[in-house]
C-alpha atoms as a printed R data frame, in Angstrom:
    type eleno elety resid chain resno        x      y       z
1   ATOM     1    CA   UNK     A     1  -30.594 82.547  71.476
2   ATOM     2    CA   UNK     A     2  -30.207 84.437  68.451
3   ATOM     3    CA   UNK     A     3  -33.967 85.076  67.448
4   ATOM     4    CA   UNK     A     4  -35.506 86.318  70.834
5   ATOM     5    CA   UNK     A     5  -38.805 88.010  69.728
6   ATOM     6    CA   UNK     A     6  -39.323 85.152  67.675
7   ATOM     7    CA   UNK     A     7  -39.184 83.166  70.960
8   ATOM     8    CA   UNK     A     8  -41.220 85.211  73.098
9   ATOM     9    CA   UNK     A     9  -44.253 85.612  70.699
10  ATOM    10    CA   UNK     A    10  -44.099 81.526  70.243
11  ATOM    11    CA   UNK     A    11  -44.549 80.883  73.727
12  ATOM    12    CA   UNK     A    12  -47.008 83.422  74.252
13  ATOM    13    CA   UNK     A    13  -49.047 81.650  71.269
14  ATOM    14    CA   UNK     A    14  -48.456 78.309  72.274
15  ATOM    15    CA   UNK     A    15  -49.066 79.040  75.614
16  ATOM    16    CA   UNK     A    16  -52.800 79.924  75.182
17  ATOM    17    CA   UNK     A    17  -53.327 76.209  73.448
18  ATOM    18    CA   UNK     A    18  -51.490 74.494  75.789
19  ATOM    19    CA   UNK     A    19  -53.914 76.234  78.414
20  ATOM    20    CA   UNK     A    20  -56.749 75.056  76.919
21  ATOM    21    CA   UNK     A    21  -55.583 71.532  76.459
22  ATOM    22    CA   UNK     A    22  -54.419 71.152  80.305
23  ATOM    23    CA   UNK     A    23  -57.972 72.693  81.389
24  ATOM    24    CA   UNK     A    24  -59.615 69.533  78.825
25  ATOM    25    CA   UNK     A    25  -57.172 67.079  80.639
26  ATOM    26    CA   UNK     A    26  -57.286 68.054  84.503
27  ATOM    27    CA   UNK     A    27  -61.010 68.623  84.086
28  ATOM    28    CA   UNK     A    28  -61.719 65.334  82.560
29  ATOM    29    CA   UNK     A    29  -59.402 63.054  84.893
30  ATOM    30    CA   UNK     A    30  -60.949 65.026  88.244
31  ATOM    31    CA   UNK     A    31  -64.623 63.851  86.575
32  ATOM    32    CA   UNK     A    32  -63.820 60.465  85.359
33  ATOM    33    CA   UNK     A    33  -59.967 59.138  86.930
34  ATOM    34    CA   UNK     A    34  -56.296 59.935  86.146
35  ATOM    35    CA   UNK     A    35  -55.446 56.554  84.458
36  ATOM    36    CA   UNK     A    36  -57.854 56.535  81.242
37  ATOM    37    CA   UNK     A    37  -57.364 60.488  81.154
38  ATOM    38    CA   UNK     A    38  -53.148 59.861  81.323
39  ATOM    39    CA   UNK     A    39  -53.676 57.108  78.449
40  ATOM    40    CA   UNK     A    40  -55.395 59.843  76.335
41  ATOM    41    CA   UNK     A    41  -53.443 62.492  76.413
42  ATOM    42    CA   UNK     A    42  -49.969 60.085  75.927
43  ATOM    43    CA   UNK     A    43  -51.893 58.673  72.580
44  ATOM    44    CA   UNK     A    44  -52.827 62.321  71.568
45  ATOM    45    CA   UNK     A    45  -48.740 62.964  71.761
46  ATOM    46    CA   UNK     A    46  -47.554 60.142  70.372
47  ATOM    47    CA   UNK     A    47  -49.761 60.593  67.207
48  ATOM    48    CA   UNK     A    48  -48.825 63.924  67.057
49  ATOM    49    CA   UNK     A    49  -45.283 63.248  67.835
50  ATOM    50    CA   UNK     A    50  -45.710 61.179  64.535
51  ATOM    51    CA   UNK     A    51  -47.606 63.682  62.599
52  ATOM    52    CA   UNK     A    52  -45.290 66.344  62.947
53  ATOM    53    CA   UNK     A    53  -41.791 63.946  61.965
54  ATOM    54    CA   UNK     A    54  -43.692 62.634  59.041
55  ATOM    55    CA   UNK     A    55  -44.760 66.093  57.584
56  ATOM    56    CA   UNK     A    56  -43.058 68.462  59.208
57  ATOM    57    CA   UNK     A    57  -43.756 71.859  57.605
58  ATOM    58    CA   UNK     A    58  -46.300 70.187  55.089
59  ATOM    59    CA   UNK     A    59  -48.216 69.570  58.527
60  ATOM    60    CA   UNK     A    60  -50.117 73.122  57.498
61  ATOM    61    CA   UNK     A    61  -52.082 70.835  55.076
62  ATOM    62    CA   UNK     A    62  -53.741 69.234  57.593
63  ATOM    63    CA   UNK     A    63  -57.737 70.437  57.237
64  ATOM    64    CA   UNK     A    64  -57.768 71.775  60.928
65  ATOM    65    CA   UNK     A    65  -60.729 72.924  60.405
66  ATOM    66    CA   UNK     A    66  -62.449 69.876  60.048
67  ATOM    67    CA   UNK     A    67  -60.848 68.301  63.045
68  ATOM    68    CA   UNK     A    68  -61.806 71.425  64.762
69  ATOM    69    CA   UNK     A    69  -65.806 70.787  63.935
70  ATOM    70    CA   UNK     A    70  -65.949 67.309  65.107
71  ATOM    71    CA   UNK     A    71  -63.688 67.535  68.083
72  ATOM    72    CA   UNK     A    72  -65.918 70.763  69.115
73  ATOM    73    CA   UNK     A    73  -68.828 68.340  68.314
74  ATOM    74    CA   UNK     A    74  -67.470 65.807  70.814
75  ATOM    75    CA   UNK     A    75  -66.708 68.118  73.384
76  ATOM    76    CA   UNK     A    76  -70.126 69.898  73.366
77  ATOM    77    CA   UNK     A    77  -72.389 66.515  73.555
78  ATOM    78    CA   UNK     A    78  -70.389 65.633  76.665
79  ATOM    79    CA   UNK     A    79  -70.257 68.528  78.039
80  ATOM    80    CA   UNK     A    80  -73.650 69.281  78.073
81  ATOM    81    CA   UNK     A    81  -74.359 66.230  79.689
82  ATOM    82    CA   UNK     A    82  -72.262 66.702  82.288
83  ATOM    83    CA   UNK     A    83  -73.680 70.596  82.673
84  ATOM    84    CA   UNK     A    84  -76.966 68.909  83.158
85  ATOM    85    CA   UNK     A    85  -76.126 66.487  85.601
86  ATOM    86    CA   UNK     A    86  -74.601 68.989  87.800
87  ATOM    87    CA   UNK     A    87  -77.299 71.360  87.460
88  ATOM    88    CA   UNK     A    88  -79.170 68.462  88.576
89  ATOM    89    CA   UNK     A    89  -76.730 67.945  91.613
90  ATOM    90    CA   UNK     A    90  -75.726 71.476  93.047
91  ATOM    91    CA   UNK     A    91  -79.743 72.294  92.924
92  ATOM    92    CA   UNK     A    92  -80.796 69.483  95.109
93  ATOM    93    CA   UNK     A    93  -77.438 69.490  97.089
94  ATOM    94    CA   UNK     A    94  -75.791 72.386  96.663
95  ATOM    95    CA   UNK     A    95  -72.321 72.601  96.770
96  ATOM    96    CA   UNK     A    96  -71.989 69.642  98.930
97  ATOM    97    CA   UNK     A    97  -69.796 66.566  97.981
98  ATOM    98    CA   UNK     A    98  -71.335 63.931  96.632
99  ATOM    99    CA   UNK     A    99  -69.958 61.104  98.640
100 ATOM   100    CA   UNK     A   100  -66.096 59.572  99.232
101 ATOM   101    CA   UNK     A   101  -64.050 61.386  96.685
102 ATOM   102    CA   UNK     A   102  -62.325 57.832  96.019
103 ATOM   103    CA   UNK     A   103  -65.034 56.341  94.808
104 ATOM   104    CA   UNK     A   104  -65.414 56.104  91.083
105 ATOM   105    CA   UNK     A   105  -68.025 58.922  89.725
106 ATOM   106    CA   UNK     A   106  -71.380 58.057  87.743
107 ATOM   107    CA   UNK     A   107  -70.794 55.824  84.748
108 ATOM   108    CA   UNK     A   108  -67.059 54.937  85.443
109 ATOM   109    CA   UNK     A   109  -66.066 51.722  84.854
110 ATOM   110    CA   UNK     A   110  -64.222 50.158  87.850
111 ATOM   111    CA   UNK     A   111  -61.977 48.146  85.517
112 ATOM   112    CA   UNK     A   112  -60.219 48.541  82.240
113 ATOM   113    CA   UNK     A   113  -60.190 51.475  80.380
114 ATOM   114    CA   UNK     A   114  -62.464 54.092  80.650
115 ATOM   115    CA   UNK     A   115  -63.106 55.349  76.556
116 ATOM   116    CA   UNK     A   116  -64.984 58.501  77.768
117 ATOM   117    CA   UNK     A   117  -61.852 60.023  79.323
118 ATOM   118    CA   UNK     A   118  -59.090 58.440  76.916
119 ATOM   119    CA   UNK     A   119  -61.617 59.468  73.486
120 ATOM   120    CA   UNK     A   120  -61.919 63.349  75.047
121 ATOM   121    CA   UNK     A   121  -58.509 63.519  76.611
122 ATOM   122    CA   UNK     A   122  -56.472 62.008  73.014
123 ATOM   123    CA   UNK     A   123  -58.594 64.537  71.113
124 ATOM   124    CA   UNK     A   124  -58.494 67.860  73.146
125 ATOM   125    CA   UNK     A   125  -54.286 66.981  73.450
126 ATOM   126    CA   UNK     A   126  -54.641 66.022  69.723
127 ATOM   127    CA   UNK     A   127  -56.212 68.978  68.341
128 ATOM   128    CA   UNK     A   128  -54.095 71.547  70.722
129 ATOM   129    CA   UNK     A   129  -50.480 70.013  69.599
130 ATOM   130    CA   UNK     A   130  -51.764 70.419  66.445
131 ATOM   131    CA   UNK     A   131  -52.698 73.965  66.806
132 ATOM   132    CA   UNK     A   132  -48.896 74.775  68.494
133 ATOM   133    CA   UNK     A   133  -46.952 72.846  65.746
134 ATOM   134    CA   UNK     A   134  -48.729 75.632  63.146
135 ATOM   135    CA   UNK     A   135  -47.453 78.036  65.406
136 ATOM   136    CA   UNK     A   136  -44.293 76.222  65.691
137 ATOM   137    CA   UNK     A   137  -44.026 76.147  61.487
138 ATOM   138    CA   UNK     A   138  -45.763 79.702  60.637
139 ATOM   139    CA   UNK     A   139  -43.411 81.864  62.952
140 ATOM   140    CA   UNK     A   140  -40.757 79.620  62.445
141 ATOM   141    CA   UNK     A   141  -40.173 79.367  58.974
142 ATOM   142    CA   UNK     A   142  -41.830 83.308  58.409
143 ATOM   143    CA   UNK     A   143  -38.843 84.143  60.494
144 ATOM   144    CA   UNK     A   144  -36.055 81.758  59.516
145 ATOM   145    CA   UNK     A   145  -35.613 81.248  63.228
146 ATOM   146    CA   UNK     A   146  -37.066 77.305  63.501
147 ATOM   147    CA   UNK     A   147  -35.224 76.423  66.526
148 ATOM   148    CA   UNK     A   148  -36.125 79.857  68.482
149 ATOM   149    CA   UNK     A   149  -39.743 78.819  67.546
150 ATOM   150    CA   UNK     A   150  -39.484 74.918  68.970
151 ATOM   151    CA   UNK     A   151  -37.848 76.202  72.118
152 ATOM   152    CA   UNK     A   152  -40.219 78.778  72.690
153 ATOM   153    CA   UNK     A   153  -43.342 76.017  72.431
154 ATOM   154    CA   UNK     A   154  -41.721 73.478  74.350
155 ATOM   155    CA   UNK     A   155  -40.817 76.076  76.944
156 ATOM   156    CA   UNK     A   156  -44.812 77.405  76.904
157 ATOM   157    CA   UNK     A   157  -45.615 73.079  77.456
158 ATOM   158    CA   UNK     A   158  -43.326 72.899  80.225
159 ATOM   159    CA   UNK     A   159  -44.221 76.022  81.720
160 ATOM   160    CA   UNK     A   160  -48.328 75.142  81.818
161 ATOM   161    CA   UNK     A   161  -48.506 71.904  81.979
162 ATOM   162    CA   UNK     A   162  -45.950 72.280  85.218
163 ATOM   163    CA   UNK     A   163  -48.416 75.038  86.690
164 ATOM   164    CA   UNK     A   164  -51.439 72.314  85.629
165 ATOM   165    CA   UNK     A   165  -50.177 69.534  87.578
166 ATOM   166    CA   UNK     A   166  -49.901 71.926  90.628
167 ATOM   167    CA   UNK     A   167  -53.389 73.298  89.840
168 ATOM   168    CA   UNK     A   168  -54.500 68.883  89.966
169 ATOM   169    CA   UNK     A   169  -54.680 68.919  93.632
170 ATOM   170    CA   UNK     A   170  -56.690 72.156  94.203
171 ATOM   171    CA   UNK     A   171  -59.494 70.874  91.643
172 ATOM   172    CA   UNK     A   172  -59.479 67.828  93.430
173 ATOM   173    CA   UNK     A   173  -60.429 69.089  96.436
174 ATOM   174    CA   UNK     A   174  -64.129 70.773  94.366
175 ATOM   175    CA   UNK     A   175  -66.692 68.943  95.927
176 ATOM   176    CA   UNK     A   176  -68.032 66.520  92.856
177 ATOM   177    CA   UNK     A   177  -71.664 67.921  92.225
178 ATOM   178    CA   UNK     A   178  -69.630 71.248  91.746
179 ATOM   179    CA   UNK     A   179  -66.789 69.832  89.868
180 ATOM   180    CA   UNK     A   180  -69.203 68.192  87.537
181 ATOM   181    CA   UNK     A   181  -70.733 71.747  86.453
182 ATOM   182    CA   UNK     A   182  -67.735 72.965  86.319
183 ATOM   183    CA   UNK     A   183  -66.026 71.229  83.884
184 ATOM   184    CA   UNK     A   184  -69.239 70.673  82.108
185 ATOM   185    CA   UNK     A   185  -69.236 74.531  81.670
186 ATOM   186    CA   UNK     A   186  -65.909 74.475  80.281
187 ATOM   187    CA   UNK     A   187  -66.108 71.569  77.836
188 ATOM   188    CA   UNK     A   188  -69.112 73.379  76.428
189 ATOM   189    CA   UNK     A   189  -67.961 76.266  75.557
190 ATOM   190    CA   UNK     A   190  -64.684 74.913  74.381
191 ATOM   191    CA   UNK     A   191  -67.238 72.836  72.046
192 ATOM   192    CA   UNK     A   192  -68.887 75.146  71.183
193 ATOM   193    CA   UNK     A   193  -65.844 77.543  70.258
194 ATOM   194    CA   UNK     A   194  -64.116 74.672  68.204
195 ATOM   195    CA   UNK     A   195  -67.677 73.014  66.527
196 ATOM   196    CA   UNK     A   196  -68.375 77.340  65.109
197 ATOM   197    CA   UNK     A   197  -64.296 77.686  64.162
198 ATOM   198    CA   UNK     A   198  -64.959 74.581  62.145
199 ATOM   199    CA   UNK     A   199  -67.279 75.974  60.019
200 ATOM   200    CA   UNK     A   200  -65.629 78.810  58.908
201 ATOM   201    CA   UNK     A   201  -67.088 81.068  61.217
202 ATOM   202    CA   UNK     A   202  -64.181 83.421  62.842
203 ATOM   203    CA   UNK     A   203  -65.305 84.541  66.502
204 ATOM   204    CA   UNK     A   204  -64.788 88.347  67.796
205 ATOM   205    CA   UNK     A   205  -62.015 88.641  69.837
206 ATOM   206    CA   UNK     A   206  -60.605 85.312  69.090
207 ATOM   207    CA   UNK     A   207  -59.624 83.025  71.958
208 ATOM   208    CA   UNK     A   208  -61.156 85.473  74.739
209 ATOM   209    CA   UNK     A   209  -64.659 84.424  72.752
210 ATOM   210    CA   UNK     A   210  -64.222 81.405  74.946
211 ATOM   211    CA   UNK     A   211  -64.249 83.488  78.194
212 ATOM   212    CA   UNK     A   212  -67.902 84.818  76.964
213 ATOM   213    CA   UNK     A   213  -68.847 81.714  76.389
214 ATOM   214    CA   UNK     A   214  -67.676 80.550  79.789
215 ATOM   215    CA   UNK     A   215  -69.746 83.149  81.478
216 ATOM   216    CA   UNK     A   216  -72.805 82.191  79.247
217 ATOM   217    CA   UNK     A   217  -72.911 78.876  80.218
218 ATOM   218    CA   UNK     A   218  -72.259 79.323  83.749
219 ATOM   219    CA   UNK     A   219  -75.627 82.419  84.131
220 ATOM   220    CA   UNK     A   220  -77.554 79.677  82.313
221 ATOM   221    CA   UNK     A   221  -76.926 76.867  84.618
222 ATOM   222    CA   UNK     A   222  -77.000 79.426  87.877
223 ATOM   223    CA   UNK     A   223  -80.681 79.855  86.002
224 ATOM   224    CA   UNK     A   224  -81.473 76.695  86.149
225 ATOM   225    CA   UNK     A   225  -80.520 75.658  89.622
226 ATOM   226    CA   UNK     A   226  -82.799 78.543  90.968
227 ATOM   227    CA   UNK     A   227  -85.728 77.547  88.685
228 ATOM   228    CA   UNK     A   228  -85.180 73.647  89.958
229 ATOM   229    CA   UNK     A   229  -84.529 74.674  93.531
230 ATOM   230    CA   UNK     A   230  -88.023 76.846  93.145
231 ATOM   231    CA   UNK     A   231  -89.859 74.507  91.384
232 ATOM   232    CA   UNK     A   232  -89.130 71.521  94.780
233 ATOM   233    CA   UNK     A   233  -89.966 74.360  97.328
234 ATOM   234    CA   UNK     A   234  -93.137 74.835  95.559
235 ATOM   235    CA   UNK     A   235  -93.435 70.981  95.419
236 ATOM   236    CA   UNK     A   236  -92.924 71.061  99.041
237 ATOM   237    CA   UNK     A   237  -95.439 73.160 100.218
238 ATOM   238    CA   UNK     A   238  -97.810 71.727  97.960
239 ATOM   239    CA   UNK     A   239  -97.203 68.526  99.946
240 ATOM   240    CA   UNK     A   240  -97.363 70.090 103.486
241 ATOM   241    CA   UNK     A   241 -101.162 71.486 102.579
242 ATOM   242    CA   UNK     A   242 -102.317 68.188 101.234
């Protein structure tokens, strides 16, 4: 390889978008099934896969930031109704399950395709590949070392995406009331990252914004589970005096 720094700081870039678009994909296919999720994020590549032969380096013209706003948009209406339905869930069951893990979650269509998971899954995979084929172009052609630049991306895909398919089983095994905050938490604040990037707004401390964020969102819904779980006890004793 005759360009390795060029290499190594690719995949470390790429890396951290490919993370967040493997957390948007196992997330969404342990909430709503694997097929409609799988569906999503092979459109999301194929259109990129387009994208990026048909423009190549004029892919930089792209208004990102646009995409980023309604994408974020997206992400943060679902998410925050799936933050509220397992607030609603861990308070009154805690971190039970919430029934046969094979059975098909709230709102799931049994048949045909599920447009939830394919719209959120083609979009997160959309707007990530994006993100790595600027990184691809910017180092790449700022360094005249193109192919050191591709190789270092696709190794940062292989490498996370590899360690996310391992990482499928464990979430599986997250009771569903639980899972369903979970990934409610994270689709929120990666909403909420991507909806304030589009707007021009830059965030301190870049990508490790979305940790705070994280954190945020998960105090606020341990708030609300102990104001819900409160508010029944109260309801309870109410009932035992009457």
């Amino acid at each position: 390889m005759s360009h390795p720094s060029v290499f190594v700081t690719t995949f470390l870039a790429a890396a951290v978008e490919v993370i967040e678009m493997v957390i948007i994909v196992v997330g969404v296919g342990s909430v709503r099934g694997w097929r409609s999720t799988w569906l999503g994020a092979g459109g999301g590549l194929a259109v990129l896969a387009v994208l990026v032969l048909a423009f190549g380096a004029a892919l930089t013209a792209v208004p990102i930031g646009a995409l980023r706003l309604v994408v974020g948009l997206l992400l943060l209406v679902f998410g925050l109704q799936w933050l509220r339905k397992g607030i609603g869930r861990v308070s009154a069951n805690g971190l039970r399950g919430m029934g046969e893990r094979a059975a098909p979650g709230e709102g799931v269509p049994g048949h045909g395709v599920d447009w939830t998971a394919f719209v959120l899954s083609f979009k997160g995979v959309l707007l990530e590949g994006l993100e790595v084929a600027f990184i691809v172009v910017s180092f790449g052609l700022t360094a005249q070392a193109l192919p050191s630049a591709v190789l270092g991306a696709a190794a940062a895909f292989l490498v996370v995406a590899g360690a996310g398919l391992l990482a499928r089983e464990v979430v599986q095994r997250i009771p569903r009331s639980a899972l369903q905050l979970l990934v409610g938490t994270l689709l929120s604040s990666f909403g909420t990252f991507w909806a304030v990037e589009g707007l021009g707004v830059a965030w301190p401390g870049s990508d490790a914004a979305i940790l705070v964020l994280v954190g945020w969102y998960l105090l606020a819904a341990a708030g609300y589970v102990g104001l819900l779980r409160r508010r029944a006890r109260r309801l309870l004793v109410q009932e035992a005096y009457r």
